[in-house]
Amino acid sequence: MNKIITIVGARPQFVKAAAVSREMANSNIHEILVHTGQHFDKNMSDVFFDEMQIPKPDFNLEINSLSHGAMTGRMMEQIEKLAIEIKPDGLMVYGDTNSTIAGALAAKKLHIPVIHVESGLRSFNMDMPEEVNRILTDRISDILFCPTESAVQNLKREGFDNYNCQIIQNGDVMYDAALFYSNLAEEKATVFNNSSIKPEEYILVTLHRQENTDEPNRLREIVSALNEIHKKYGVVIPLHPRTRKKLDQFNIELQAKTIDPVGYFDMIQLIKNSRFVMTDSGGLQKEAYFFKKACITMRDQTEWVELVNHGFNFLTGANRKKILETADEIENKNMHFELDLYGKGNASKKIVDILAKS
Ligand code: UD1
């Protein structure tokens, strides 16, 4: 392939693109970067492009803050137009967001090969928009790059060996990014400057999944646990705009230290200096592991099953009691993080090498 359109739109995709686009720039492939605009705030989007030196998007579609159907539909329409004009040899999408499925569907209908990075992950919860997005994207992808062995197994179990597609286990591009930016983050992060956040004196929390934020009972239960944990150990939470809106809407009081969403450097430093991590994000579960921190996942399932199986990650759902018990358990535990679960930090290079030969 000589010419590839890459679709990004949401925060975790900027991190993944930072690793892959850098490799792409060192190859013979010409990458055309399209930002759907799904995430648009300075601290949800621009900061990642600036810090991680991701090439400026060639196109920004500025599509956001719409219902799932409207958002996905409008993205498809615009991506289709671009793809017809640009005639790429392939179109690459990351992960499981509305931007992912929009890009994949638009390309597939034009018979443009679809490349899916972070393929094969499953939560087995079809109520999550992300699960629908990832399953449908996998099914219409031509080259499926899987981060883990369990992702490959999921695809095989679903019969993907019978489809006309390539399945490749290449490792996790987020691990590449974590390794590459770790030292730089040390130097450039500002989150501890003039701040009341003190290293080692807090638990880092993020919370934004629709299944938690849009269900008042779940959100209340989780926040009640966080308020309790905050009193004991201190909680710092960079608050996603979705969560902020929902806390206001349901009139729920979060007593932890809330800050605006942070960029990648600050996030890495916040993880490294935390006691441990609590989240419902997919990416943060792994980033906790990369930086040798335990993680409580406030969801009923996780796609990163190997972390749970090896005892690095604890699934609590939105159960207040379970969250509190697990937090105390982790506080009193010594853990060792020596396994090689996500490859060797060359996942992006493998992707680009394979695409260059395809
Ligand atoms: C999306 C992805 C999710 C991913 C997450 C990372 C889907 C279905 N979900 O969820 O898989 O883990 O991104 O953060 O694609 N908003 C702002 N400013 C922004 C971005 C969003 O105010 O920069 C607001 C939106 O207007 C909306 C809400 O936050 O009201 C949610 O945004 P949305 O893009 O729908 O999904 P996320 O919850 O961010």
Coordinates of C-alpha atoms and ligand atoms in Angstrom, one line a residue:
M1 CA 0.0 0.0 0.0
N2 CA 1.2 3.5 -0.9
K3 CA -1.6 5.7 0.3
I4 CA -3.6 5.2 3.4
I5 CA -6.4 7.2 5.0
T6 CA -6.4 7.0 8.8
I7 CA -9.5 8.0 10.8
V8 CA -9.2 9.3 14.3
G9 CA -11.7 11.1 16.4
A10 CA -11.6 10.3 20.1
R11 CA -8.9 10.7 22.7
P12 CA -7.5 7.1 22.9
Q13 CA -7.2 7.2 19.1
F14 CA -4.8 10.1 19.2
V15 CA -2.5 8.1 21.5
K16 CA -2.6 5.1 19.2
A17 CA -2.1 7.3 16.1
A18 CA 0.9 9.0 17.7
A19 CA 2.7 5.7 17.7
V20 CA 1.6 4.4 14.3
S21 CA 1.7 7.7 12.4
R22 CA 5.4 8.2 13.5
E23 CA 6.3 4.8 12.0
M24 CA 4.2 5.6 8.9
A25 CA 6.2 8.9 8.4
N26 CA 9.4 6.8 8.3
S27 CA 8.0 4.5 5.6
N28 CA 7.1 4.9 2.0
I29 CA 3.4 5.1 2.8
H30 CA 1.7 8.4 2.4
E31 CA -0.8 8.8 5.3
I32 CA -3.8 11.1 5.0
L33 CA -5.0 11.8 8.6
V34 CA -8.7 12.5 9.0
H35 CA -10.0 13.8 12.4
T36 CA -13.8 13.3 12.6
G37 CA -14.1 16.0 15.3
Q38 CA -15.8 13.6 17.7
H39 CA -13.6 15.0 20.5
F40 CA -13.1 18.7 20.1
D41 CA -12.2 20.4 23.4
K42 CA -8.7 21.7 23.6
N43 CA -7.9 19.3 26.4
M44 CA -9.6 16.4 24.8
S45 CA -8.0 16.8 21.4
D46 CA -5.4 19.6 20.5
V47 CA -3.2 18.9 23.5
F48 CA -2.5 15.3 22.3
F49 CA -1.6 16.5 18.8
D50 CA 0.7 19.2 20.3
E51 CA 2.5 17.1 22.9
M52 CA 2.8 13.9 21.0
Q53 CA 3.7 15.6 17.8
I54 CA 1.0 13.9 15.8
P55 CA 0.9 15.3 12.3
K56 CA -1.8 17.9 11.9
P57 CA -4.9 16.3 10.5
D58 CA -5.3 16.8 6.7
F59 CA -9.0 17.1 7.3
N60 CA -11.2 17.9 10.3
L61 CA -14.8 17.0 9.8
E62 CA -16.0 18.7 13.0
I63 CA -18.8 16.3 13.7
N64 CA -19.6 15.9 17.4
S65 CA -22.2 16.2 20.2
L66 CA -24.9 14.3 18.2
S67 CA -26.8 11.1 18.9
H68 CA -25.0 7.9 18.0
G69 CA -27.0 7.5 14.7
A70 CA -26.6 11.1 13.6
M71 CA -22.9 11.3 14.5
T72 CA -22.1 8.0 12.8
G73 CA -24.2 8.8 9.7
R74 CA -22.7 12.3 9.2
M75 CA -19.2 10.9 9.6
M76 CA -19.8 8.2 7.0
E77 CA -21.1 10.7 4.5
Q78 CA -18.0 12.9 4.8
I79 CA -15.5 10.0 4.9
E80 CA -17.1 8.5 1.8
K81 CA -16.7 11.8 -0.1
L82 CA -13.0 12.0 0.9
A83 CA -12.3 8.4 0.1
I84 CA -13.8 8.8 -3.4
E85 CA -11.7 11.8 -4.0
I86 CA -8.5 10.5 -2.5
K87 CA -8.7 6.8 -3.7
P88 CA -6.5 5.3 -1.0
D89 CA -5.1 1.8 -1.1
G90 CA -6.5 1.2 2.4
L91 CA -8.4 3.0 5.2
M92 CA -7.2 2.5 8.8
V93 CA -9.4 2.8 11.9
Y94 CA -8.6 2.3 15.6
G95 CA -10.5 0.8 18.5
D96 CA -14.2 0.9 19.0
T97 CA -15.7 4.4 18.8
N98 CA -18.3 5.9 16.5
S99 CA -15.5 7.3 14.4
T100 CA -14.2 3.7 14.0
I101 CA -17.4 2.2 12.6
A102 CA -18.1 5.2 10.5
G103 CA -14.7 5.0 8.7
A104 CA -14.9 1.2 8.3
L105 CA -18.4 1.2 6.8
A106 CA -17.8 4.0 4.4
A107 CA -14.6 2.4 3.1
K108 CA -16.0 -1.1 2.9
K109 CA -18.9 0.0 0.7
L110 CA -16.4 1.5 -1.7
H111 CA -14.3 -1.7 -1.7
I112 CA -11.4 0.0 -0.1
P113 CA -9.5 -2.5 2.2
V114 CA -10.3 -1.8 5.9
I115 CA -7.4 -2.0 8.4
H116 CA -8.5 -2.3 12.0
V117 CA -6.0 -1.7 14.7
E118 CA -7.0 -3.1 18.1
S119 CA -9.1 -5.9 16.6
G120 CA -10.7 -8.9 18.4
L121 CA -11.4 -7.3 21.7
R122 CA -14.7 -8.2 23.3
S123 CA -16.5 -7.3 26.5
F124 CA -19.5 -9.6 25.6
N125 CA -21.8 -6.8 26.6
M126 CA -23.9 -5.8 23.6
D127 CA -25.4 -2.9 25.5
M128 CA -22.2 -1.1 25.2
P129 CA -21.9 1.1 22.0
E130 CA -18.2 0.2 21.9
E131 CA -18.9 -3.5 21.7
V132 CA -21.3 -3.0 18.8
N133 CA -18.8 -0.8 17.0
R134 CA -15.9 -3.2 17.5
I135 CA -17.7 -6.4 16.4
L136 CA -19.1 -4.8 13.3
T137 CA -15.8 -3.2 12.4
D138 CA -14.0 -6.5 12.8
R139 CA -16.5 -8.2 10.5
I140 CA -15.9 -5.8 7.6
S141 CA -12.1 -5.4 8.1
D142 CA -9.6 -6.9 5.7
I143 CA -6.5 -6.7 7.9
L144 CA -7.1 -7.2 11.6
F145 CA -4.3 -6.3 13.9
C146 CA -4.8 -7.9 17.3
P147 CA -3.1 -6.6 20.5
T148 CA -3.3 -9.9 22.5
E149 CA -3.6 -13.6 22.2
S150 CA -7.1 -13.5 23.7
A151 CA -8.2 -11.1 20.9
V152 CA -7.0 -13.6 18.3
Q153 CA -8.9 -16.4 20.1
N154 CA -12.1 -14.3 20.2
L155 CA -12.0 -13.9 16.4
K156 CA -11.3 -17.6 15.8
R157 CA -14.2 -18.5 18.1
E158 CA -16.4 -16.3 16.0
G159 CA -15.4 -18.1 12.8
F160 CA -13.1 -15.4 11.3
D161 CA -10.8 -18.1 9.9
N162 CA -13.6 -18.7 7.4
Y163 CA -13.7 -15.1 6.2
N164 CA -11.5 -13.5 3.6
C165 CA -9.3 -11.5 6.0
Q166 CA -5.8 -11.5 7.6
I167 CA -5.6 -11.8 11.4
I168 CA -2.3 -10.7 12.8
Q169 CA -1.2 -10.5 16.5
N170 CA 1.1 -7.6 16.5
G171 CA 1.1 -6.4 20.2
D172 CA -0.3 -3.2 21.6
V173 CA 0.4 0.2 20.0
M174 CA -0.5 1.9 23.3
Y175 CA 2.5 0.1 24.9
D176 CA 4.7 1.6 22.1
A177 CA 3.4 5.0 23.0
A178 CA 3.9 4.5 26.8
L179 CA 7.5 3.5 26.2
F180 CA 8.3 6.3 23.8
Y181 CA 6.8 9.1 25.8
S182 CA 7.6 8.0 29.3
N183 CA 10.8 10.0 29.8
L184 CA 9.5 13.0 28.0
A185 CA 6.4 13.0 30.2
E186 CA 8.7 13.1 33.3
E187 CA 10.3 16.3 31.8
K188 CA 7.2 18.0 30.4
A189 CA 4.3 17.2 32.7
T190 CA 3.0 20.2 34.7
V191 CA 0.3 18.6 36.7
F192 CA 2.3 18.6 40.0
N193 CA 3.5 22.2 39.6
N194 CA 1.7 24.6 42.0
S195 CA -0.9 22.0 42.7
S196 CA -2.4 20.5 45.7
I197 CA -1.9 17.0 44.2
K198 CA 1.0 15.3 46.0
P199 CA 2.8 12.3 44.5
E200 CA 1.9 9.0 46.2
E201 CA -0.9 10.6 48.1
Y202 CA -3.8 9.9 45.8
I203 CA -5.7 7.2 43.8
L204 CA -6.1 8.2 40.2
V205 CA -9.7 7.8 38.9
T206 CA -11.3 8.2 35.5
L207 CA -14.9 7.6 34.7
H208 CA -16.8 8.2 31.5
R209 CA -18.4 5.1 30.1
Q210 CA -22.0 5.6 29.0
E211 CA -23.0 2.5 30.9
N212 CA -21.9 4.2 34.2
T213 CA -22.5 7.8 33.5
D214 CA -26.0 7.6 31.9
E215 CA -27.4 5.2 34.6
P216 CA -28.1 7.4 37.7
N217 CA -28.1 4.4 40.0
R218 CA -24.7 3.1 38.9
L219 CA -23.3 6.6 38.9
R220 CA -24.6 7.3 42.4
E221 CA -23.2 3.9 43.7
I222 CA -19.7 4.6 42.2
V223 CA -19.6 8.2 43.4
S224 CA -20.6 7.2 46.8
A225 CA -17.7 4.7 46.9
L226 CA -15.3 7.3 45.5
N227 CA -16.3 9.9 48.2
E228 CA -15.6 7.3 50.9
I229 CA -12.2 6.4 49.3
H230 CA -11.3 10.0 49.0
K231 CA -11.7 10.5 52.7
K232 CA -9.3 7.6 53.4
Y233 CA -6.7 7.8 50.7
G234 CA -7.4 10.9 48.5
V235 CA -8.8 10.7 45.0
V236 CA -7.8 12.7 42.0
I237 CA -10.2 12.6 39.0
P238 CA -9.6 14.3 35.6
L239 CA -13.3 14.7 34.8
H240 CA -14.5 13.8 31.3
P241 CA -17.1 16.3 29.9
R242 CA -19.7 13.5 29.7
T243 CA -19.4 12.7 33.4
R244 CA -19.4 16.4 34.4
K245 CA -22.7 16.9 32.5
K246 CA -24.3 13.8 34.1
L247 CA -23.3 14.6 37.7
D248 CA -25.0 18.0 37.2
Q249 CA -28.0 16.5 35.6
F250 CA -28.6 13.9 38.3
N251 CA -27.5 16.3 41.1
I252 CA -24.8 13.9 42.4
E253 CA -22.1 15.4 44.6
L254 CA -18.5 14.1 43.9
Q255 CA -16.3 15.1 46.8
A256 CA -12.9 14.0 45.3
K257 CA -10.4 16.4 43.8
T258 CA -11.6 17.0 40.3
I259 CA -9.5 18.5 37.6
D260 CA -10.1 19.2 33.9
P261 CA -9.2 16.3 31.5
V262 CA -5.4 16.2 31.2
G263 CA -3.0 15.6 28.2
Y264 CA -0.9 12.5 27.7
F265 CA 2.2 13.7 29.6
D266 CA 0.2 14.7 32.7
M267 CA -1.8 11.5 32.6
I268 CA 1.4 9.4 32.5
Q269 CA 2.8 11.3 35.5
L270 CA -0.5 11.0 37.3
I271 CA -0.5 7.2 36.8
K272 CA 3.2 6.8 37.7
N273 CA 2.8 8.7 41.0
S274 CA -0.5 7.3 42.0
R275 CA -1.1 4.7 44.7
F276 CA -3.2 2.8 42.2
V277 CA -5.8 3.4 39.5
M278 CA -9.5 3.1 39.3
T279 CA -11.3 3.5 36.0
D280 CA -13.9 2.4 33.5
S281 CA -11.6 3.3 30.5
G282 CA -10.1 0.6 28.3
G283 CA -6.8 2.3 27.7
L284 CA -6.1 3.3 31.3
Q285 CA -6.4 -0.3 32.6
K286 CA -3.3 -1.1 30.4
E287 CA -1.5 2.1 31.1
A288 CA -1.8 1.3 34.8
Y289 CA -0.1 -2.0 34.1
F290 CA 2.6 -0.5 31.9
F291 CA 3.6 1.7 34.8
K292 CA 3.3 -1.1 37.4
K293 CA 0.1 0.0 39.1
A294 CA -2.8 -2.1 40.2
C295 CA -6.2 -1.2 38.8
I296 CA -9.8 -1.4 39.8
T297 CA -12.1 -1.5 36.8
M298 CA -15.6 -0.2 37.6
R299 CA -17.3 -2.2 35.0
D300 CA -18.9 -5.7 34.8
Q301 CA -16.6 -6.9 32.1
T302 CA -13.3 -6.0 30.6
E303 CA -11.7 -6.6 27.2
W304 CA -8.3 -6.9 28.8
V305 CA -8.9 -10.2 30.5
E306 CA -5.3 -11.1 30.8
L307 CA -4.9 -8.3 33.4
V308 CA -7.7 -9.8 35.5
N309 CA -6.5 -13.4 35.1
H310 CA -3.0 -12.5 36.3
G311 CA -4.4 -10.5 39.3
F312 CA -3.3 -7.0 38.2
N313 CA -6.8 -5.8 37.6
F314 CA -9.9 -6.2 39.7
L315 CA -13.4 -6.0 38.3
T316 CA -15.9 -4.5 40.7
G317 CA -18.8 -3.3 38.5
A318 CA -20.6 -0.4 40.1
N319 CA -20.9 -2.2 43.4
R320 CA -20.1 0.2 46.2
K321 CA -19.2 -2.4 48.7
K322 CA -17.0 -4.4 46.3
I323 CA -15.2 -1.2 45.2
L324 CA -14.5 -0.3 48.8
E325 CA -13.3 -3.8 49.8
T326 CA -11.1 -4.0 46.7
A327 CA -9.5 -0.6 47.3
D328 CA -8.5 -1.7 50.9
E329 CA -7.2 -5.0 49.6
I330 CA -5.0 -3.3 47.0
E331 CA -3.7 -0.8 49.5
N332 CA -2.4 -3.8 51.6
K333 CA -0.9 -5.8 48.8
N334 CA 2.5 -6.1 47.2
M335 CA 2.4 -6.7 43.5
H336 CA 4.9 -7.6 40.8
F337 CA 4.4 -6.6 37.2
E338 CA 6.9 -8.5 35.2
L339 CA 4.9 -10.2 32.5
D340 CA 5.1 -9.4 28.8
L341 CA 1.4 -9.2 28.0
Y342 CA 1.3 -6.6 25.3
G343 CA 4.3 -7.3 23.0
K344 CA 7.7 -5.7 23.0
G345 CA 6.9 -2.1 22.1
N346 CA 7.3 -2.6 18.4
A347 CA 3.6 -3.1 17.5
S348 CA 3.4 0.0 15.3
K349 CA 6.5 -1.0 13.4
K350 CA 4.9 -4.4 12.7
I351 CA 1.8 -2.7 11.4
V352 CA 3.6 -0.4 9.0
D353 CA 6.0 -3.1 7.7
I354 CA 3.0 -5.3 6.9
L355 CA 1.0 -2.6 5.2
A356 CA 4.0 -1.4 3.2
K357 CA 4.3 -5.0 1.8
S358 CA 0.5 -5.4 1.2
Ligands
UD1_1 C1 -16.1 8.1 23.2 C2 -16.1 6.6 22.8 C3 -15.5 5.7 23.8 C4 -14.1 6.2 24.2 C5 -14.2 7.7 24.7 C6 -12.8 8.2 25.1 C7 -18.0 6.1 21.3 C8 -19.3 5.4 21.2 N1 -17.5 6.2 22.6 O1 -16.9 8.2 24.4 O2 -15.4 4.4 23.2 O3 -13.6 5.4 25.3 O4 -14.7 8.4 23.6 O5 -13.0 9.4 25.8 O6 -17.5 6.5 20.3 N2 -17.7 16.1 24.8 C9 -17.2 17.4 25.0 N3 -16.0 17.7 24.6 C10 -15.2 16.8 23.9 C11 -15.7 15.5 23.7 C12 -16.9 15.2 24.1 O7 -17.9 18.2 25.6 O8 -14.0 17.2 23.5 C13 -19.0 15.8 25.2 C14 -19.9 15.5 24.0 O9 -20.5 16.6 23.5 C15 -20.9 14.5 24.5 C16 -20.1 13.8 25.6 O10 -19.0 14.6 25.9 O11 -22.0 15.2 25.1 C17 -19.7 12.4 25.2 O12 -18.9 12.4 24.0 P1 -19.0 11.3 22.9 O13 -18.0 11.6 21.8 O14 -20.4 11.0 22.6 O15 -18.5 10.0 23.7 P2 -17.4 9.7 24.8 O16 -18.2 9.5 26.1 O17 -16.3 10.7 24.9

